[in-house]
Tab-separated table of C-alpha atoms in Angstrom:
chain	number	residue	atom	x	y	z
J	4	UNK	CA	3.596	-11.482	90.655
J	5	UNK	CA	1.995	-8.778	92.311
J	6	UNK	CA	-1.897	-9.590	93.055
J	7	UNK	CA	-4.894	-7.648	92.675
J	8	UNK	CA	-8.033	-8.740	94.546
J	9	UNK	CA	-10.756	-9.938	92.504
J	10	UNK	CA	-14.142	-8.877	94.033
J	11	UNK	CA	-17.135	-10.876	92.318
J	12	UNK	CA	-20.009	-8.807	92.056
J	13	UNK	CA	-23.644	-9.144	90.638
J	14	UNK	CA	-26.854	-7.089	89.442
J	15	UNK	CA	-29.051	-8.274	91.614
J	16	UNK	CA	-33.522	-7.854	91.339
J	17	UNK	CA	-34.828	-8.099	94.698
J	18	UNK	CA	-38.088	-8.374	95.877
J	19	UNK	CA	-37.850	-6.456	99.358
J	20	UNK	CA	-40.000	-8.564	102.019
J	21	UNK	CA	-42.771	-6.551	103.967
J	22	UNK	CA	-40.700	-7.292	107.613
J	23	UNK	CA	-37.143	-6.902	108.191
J	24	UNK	CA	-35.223	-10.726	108.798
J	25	UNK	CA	-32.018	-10.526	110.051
J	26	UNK	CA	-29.207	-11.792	107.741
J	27	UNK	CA	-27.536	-13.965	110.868
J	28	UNK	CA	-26.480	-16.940	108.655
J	29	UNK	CA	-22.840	-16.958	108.133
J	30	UNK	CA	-20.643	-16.426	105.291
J	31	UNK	CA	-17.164	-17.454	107.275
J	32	UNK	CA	-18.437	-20.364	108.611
J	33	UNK	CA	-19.936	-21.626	104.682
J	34	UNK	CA	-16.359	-20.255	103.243
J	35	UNK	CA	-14.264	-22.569	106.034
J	36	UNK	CA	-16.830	-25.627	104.997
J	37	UNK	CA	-16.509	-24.365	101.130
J	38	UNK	CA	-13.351	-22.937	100.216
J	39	UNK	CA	-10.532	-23.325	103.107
J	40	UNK	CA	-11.594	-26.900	104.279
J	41	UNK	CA	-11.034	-27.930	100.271
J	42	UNK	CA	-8.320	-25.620	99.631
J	43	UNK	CA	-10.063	-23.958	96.906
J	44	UNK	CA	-10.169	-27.141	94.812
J	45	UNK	CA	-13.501	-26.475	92.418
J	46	UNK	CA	-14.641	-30.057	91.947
J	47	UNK	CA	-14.867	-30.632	95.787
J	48	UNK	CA	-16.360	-27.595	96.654
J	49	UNK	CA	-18.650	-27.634	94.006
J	50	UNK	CA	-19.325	-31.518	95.260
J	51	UNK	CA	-20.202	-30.245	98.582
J	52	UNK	CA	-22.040	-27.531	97.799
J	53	UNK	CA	-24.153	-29.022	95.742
J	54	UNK	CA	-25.179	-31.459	98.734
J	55	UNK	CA	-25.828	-29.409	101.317
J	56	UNK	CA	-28.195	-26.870	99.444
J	57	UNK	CA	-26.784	-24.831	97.066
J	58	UNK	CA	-28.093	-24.106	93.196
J	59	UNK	CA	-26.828	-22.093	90.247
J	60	UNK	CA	-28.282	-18.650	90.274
J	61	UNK	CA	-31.130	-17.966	88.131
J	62	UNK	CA	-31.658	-16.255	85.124
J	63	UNK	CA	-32.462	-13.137	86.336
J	64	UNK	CA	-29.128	-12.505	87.920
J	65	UNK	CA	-26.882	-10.084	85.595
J	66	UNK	CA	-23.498	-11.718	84.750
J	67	UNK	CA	-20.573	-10.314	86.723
J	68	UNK	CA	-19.268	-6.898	85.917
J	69	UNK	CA	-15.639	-6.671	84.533
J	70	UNK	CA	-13.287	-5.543	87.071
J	71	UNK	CA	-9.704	-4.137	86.383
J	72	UNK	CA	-8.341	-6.939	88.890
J	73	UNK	CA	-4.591	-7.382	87.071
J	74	UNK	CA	-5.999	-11.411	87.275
J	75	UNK	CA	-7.453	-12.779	83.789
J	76	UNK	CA	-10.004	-14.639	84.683
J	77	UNK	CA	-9.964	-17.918	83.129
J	78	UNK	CA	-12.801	-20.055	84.607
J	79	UNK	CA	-15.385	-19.129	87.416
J	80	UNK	CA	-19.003	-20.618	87.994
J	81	UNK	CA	-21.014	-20.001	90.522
J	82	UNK	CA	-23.783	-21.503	93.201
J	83	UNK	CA	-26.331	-19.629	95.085
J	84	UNK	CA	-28.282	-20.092	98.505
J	85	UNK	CA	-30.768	-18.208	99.993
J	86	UNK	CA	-30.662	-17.381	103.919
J	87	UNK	CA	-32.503	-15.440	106.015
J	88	UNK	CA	-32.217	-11.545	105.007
J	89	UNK	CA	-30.846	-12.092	101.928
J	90	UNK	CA	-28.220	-14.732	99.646
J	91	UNK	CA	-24.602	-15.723	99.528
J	92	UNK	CA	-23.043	-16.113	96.108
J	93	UNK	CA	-20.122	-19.095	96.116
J	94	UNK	CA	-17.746	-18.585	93.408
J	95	UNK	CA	-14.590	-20.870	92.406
J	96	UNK	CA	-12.572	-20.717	89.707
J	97	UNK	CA	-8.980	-20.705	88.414
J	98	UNK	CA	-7.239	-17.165	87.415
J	99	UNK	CA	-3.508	-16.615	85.508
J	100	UNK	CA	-0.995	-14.227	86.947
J	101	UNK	CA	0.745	-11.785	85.005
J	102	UNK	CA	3.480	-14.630	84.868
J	103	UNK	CA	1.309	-16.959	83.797
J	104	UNK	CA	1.284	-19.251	87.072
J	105	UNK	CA	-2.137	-20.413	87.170
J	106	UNK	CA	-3.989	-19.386	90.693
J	107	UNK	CA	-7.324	-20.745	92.191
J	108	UNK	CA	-9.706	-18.459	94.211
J	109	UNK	CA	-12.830	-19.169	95.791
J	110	UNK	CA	-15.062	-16.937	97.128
J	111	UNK	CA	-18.463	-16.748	99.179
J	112	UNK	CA	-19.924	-13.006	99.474
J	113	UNK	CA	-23.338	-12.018	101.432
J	114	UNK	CA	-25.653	-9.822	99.628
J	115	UNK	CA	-28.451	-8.313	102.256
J	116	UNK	CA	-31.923	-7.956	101.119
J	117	UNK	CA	-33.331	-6.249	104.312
J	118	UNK	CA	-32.526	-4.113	106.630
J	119	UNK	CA	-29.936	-5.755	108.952
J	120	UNK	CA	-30.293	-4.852	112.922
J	121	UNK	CA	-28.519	-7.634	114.488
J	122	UNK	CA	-26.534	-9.055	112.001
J	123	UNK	CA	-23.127	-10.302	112.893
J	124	UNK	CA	-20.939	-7.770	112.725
J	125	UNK	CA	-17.017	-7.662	110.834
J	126	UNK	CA	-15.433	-7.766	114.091
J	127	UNK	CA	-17.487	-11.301	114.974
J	128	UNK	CA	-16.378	-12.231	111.269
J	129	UNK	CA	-12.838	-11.117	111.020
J	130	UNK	CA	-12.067	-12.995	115.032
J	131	UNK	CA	-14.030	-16.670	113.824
J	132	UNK	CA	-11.774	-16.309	110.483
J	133	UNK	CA	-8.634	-15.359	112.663
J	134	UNK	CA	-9.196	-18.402	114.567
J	135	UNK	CA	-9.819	-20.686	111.463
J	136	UNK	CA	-6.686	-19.412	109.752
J	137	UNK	CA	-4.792	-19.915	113.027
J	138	UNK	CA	-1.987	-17.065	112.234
J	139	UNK	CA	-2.258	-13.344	112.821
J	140	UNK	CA	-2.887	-11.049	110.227
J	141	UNK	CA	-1.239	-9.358	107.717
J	142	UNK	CA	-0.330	-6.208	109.922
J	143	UNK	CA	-0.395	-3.829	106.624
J	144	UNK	CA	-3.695	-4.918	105.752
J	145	UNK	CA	-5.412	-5.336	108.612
J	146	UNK	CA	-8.121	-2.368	108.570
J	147	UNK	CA	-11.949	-1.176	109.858
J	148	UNK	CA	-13.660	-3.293	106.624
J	149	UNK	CA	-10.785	-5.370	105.533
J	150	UNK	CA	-8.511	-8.187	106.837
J	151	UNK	CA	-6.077	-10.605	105.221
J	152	UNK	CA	-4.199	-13.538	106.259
J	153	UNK	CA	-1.204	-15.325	104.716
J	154	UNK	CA	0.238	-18.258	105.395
J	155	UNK	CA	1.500	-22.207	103.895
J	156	UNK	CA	-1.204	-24.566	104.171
J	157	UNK	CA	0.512	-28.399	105.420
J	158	UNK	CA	-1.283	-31.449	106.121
J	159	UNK	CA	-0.424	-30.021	110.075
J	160	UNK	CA	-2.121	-26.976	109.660
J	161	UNK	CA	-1.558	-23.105	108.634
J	162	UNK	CA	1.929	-21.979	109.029
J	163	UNK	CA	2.190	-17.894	109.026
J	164	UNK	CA	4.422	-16.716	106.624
J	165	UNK	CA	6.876	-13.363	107.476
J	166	UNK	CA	4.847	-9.974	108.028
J	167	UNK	CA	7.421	-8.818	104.983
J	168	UNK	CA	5.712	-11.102	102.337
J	169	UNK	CA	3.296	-8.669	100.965
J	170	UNK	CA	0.981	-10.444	98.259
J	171	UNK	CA	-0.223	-7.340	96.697
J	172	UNK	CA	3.743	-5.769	96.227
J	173	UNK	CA	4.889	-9.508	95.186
J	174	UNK	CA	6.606	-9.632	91.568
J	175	UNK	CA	7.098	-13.131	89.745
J	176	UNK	CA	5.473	-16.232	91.931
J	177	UNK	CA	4.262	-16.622	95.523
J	178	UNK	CA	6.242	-18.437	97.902
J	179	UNK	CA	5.136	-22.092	97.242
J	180	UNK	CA	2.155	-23.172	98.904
J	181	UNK	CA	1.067	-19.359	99.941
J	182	UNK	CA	-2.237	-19.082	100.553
J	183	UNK	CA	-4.262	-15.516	100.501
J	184	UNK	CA	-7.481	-15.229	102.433
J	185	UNK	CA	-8.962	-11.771	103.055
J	186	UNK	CA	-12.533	-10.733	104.411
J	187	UNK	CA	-14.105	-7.420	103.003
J	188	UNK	CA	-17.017	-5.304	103.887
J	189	UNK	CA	-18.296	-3.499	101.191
J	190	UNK	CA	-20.626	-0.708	101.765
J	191	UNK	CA	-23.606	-0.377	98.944
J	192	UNK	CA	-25.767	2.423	99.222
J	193	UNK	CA	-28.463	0.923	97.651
J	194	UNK	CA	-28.350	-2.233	99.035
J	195	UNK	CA	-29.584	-2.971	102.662
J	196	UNK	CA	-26.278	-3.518	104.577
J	197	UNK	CA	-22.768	-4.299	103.578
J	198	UNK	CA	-21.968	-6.786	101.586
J	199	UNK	CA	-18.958	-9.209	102.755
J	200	UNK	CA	-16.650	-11.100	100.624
J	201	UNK	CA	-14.174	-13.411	101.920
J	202	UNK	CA	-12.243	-14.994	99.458
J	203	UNK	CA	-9.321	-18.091	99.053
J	204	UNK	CA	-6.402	-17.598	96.979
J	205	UNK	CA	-3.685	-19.613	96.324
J	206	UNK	CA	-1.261	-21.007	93.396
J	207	UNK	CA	-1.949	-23.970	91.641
J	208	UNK	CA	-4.526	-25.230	88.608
């Protein structure tokens, strides 16, 4: 089954504050708690979200554009939380392949609001993921604004998979228990800074 990346995007209305706030929460260390510490499972993300702060977005948030991803989307909701500089947007759902093999993703992406002077940059982001995921990266997709890791998730840990297993060349099913995590800077120009996405994907309902 070869993957394409599903990047969850909104229309967002901001209203710009007076003074620039610097965007220094962090959208790895809410996607470890979120999405890799649960393994993408929606209910107990969702759970924990929930608790610690987070709320559906409101009404004045477009829904997501369609992207051309090769993934149907199947079921996705979302949560929201404000931080200084701007918001993340949490979203989990569950996704069919081309083959049909159901696949779970979850996702938390930063959306700046102000202009960001000191905000932690993708090199900060892409080494505290590295050391979450615990296995090097995927040398073929390992660039300036994007980063992926692959490996088998155990009860002991993260176990790298061969630099060979390419998840966006794969046809037919992932190796079982694969797991897909990539980070993402995207550059807006009419937002006030990249936006990051960093995003869980693996097989399973």
């Amino acid at each position: 089954m070869k993957l394409r990346l599903i990047v969850v995007g909104l229309g967002l209305f901001f209203c710009q504050p007076t003074e620039a706030a610097s965007l220094q929460a962090d959208p790895v260390r809410d996607f470890i708690q979120l999405c890799g510490e649960t393994q993408g499972t929606g209910a107990t993300a969702f759970a924990l979200a929930d608790s610690t702060g987070w709320t559906l977005p409101p009404s004045r948030m477009h829904p997501p554009p369609g992207f051309d991803s090769g993934i149907s989307k199947l079921s996705i909701q979302y949560r929201m939380k404000t931080v200084p500089g701007g918001l993340f947007l949490l979203a989990i759902g569950t996704a069919a392949g081309n083959a049909g093999v159901p696949m779970r993703m979850c996702s938390i992406a930063s959306y700046p609001t102000t202009y960001v002077e000191d905000a932690l940059d993708f090199a900060t982001l892409r080494q505290e993921l590295n050391g979450w995921a615990g296995v090097p990266p995927l040398a073929k997709h390992n660039a300036l604004q994007f980063v992926m890791f692959v490996f088998k998730a155990g009860p002991q840990g993260h176990f790298p998979l061969p630099q060979s297993v390419d998840p966006l060349a794969i046809d037919g099913p992932w190796p079982d228990g694969a797991v897909v995590v990539t980070l993402t800077s995207v550059d807006k120009v009419d937002a006030a800074g990249p936006f990051r996405i960093v995003s869980y994907t693996t097989a399973g309902p």
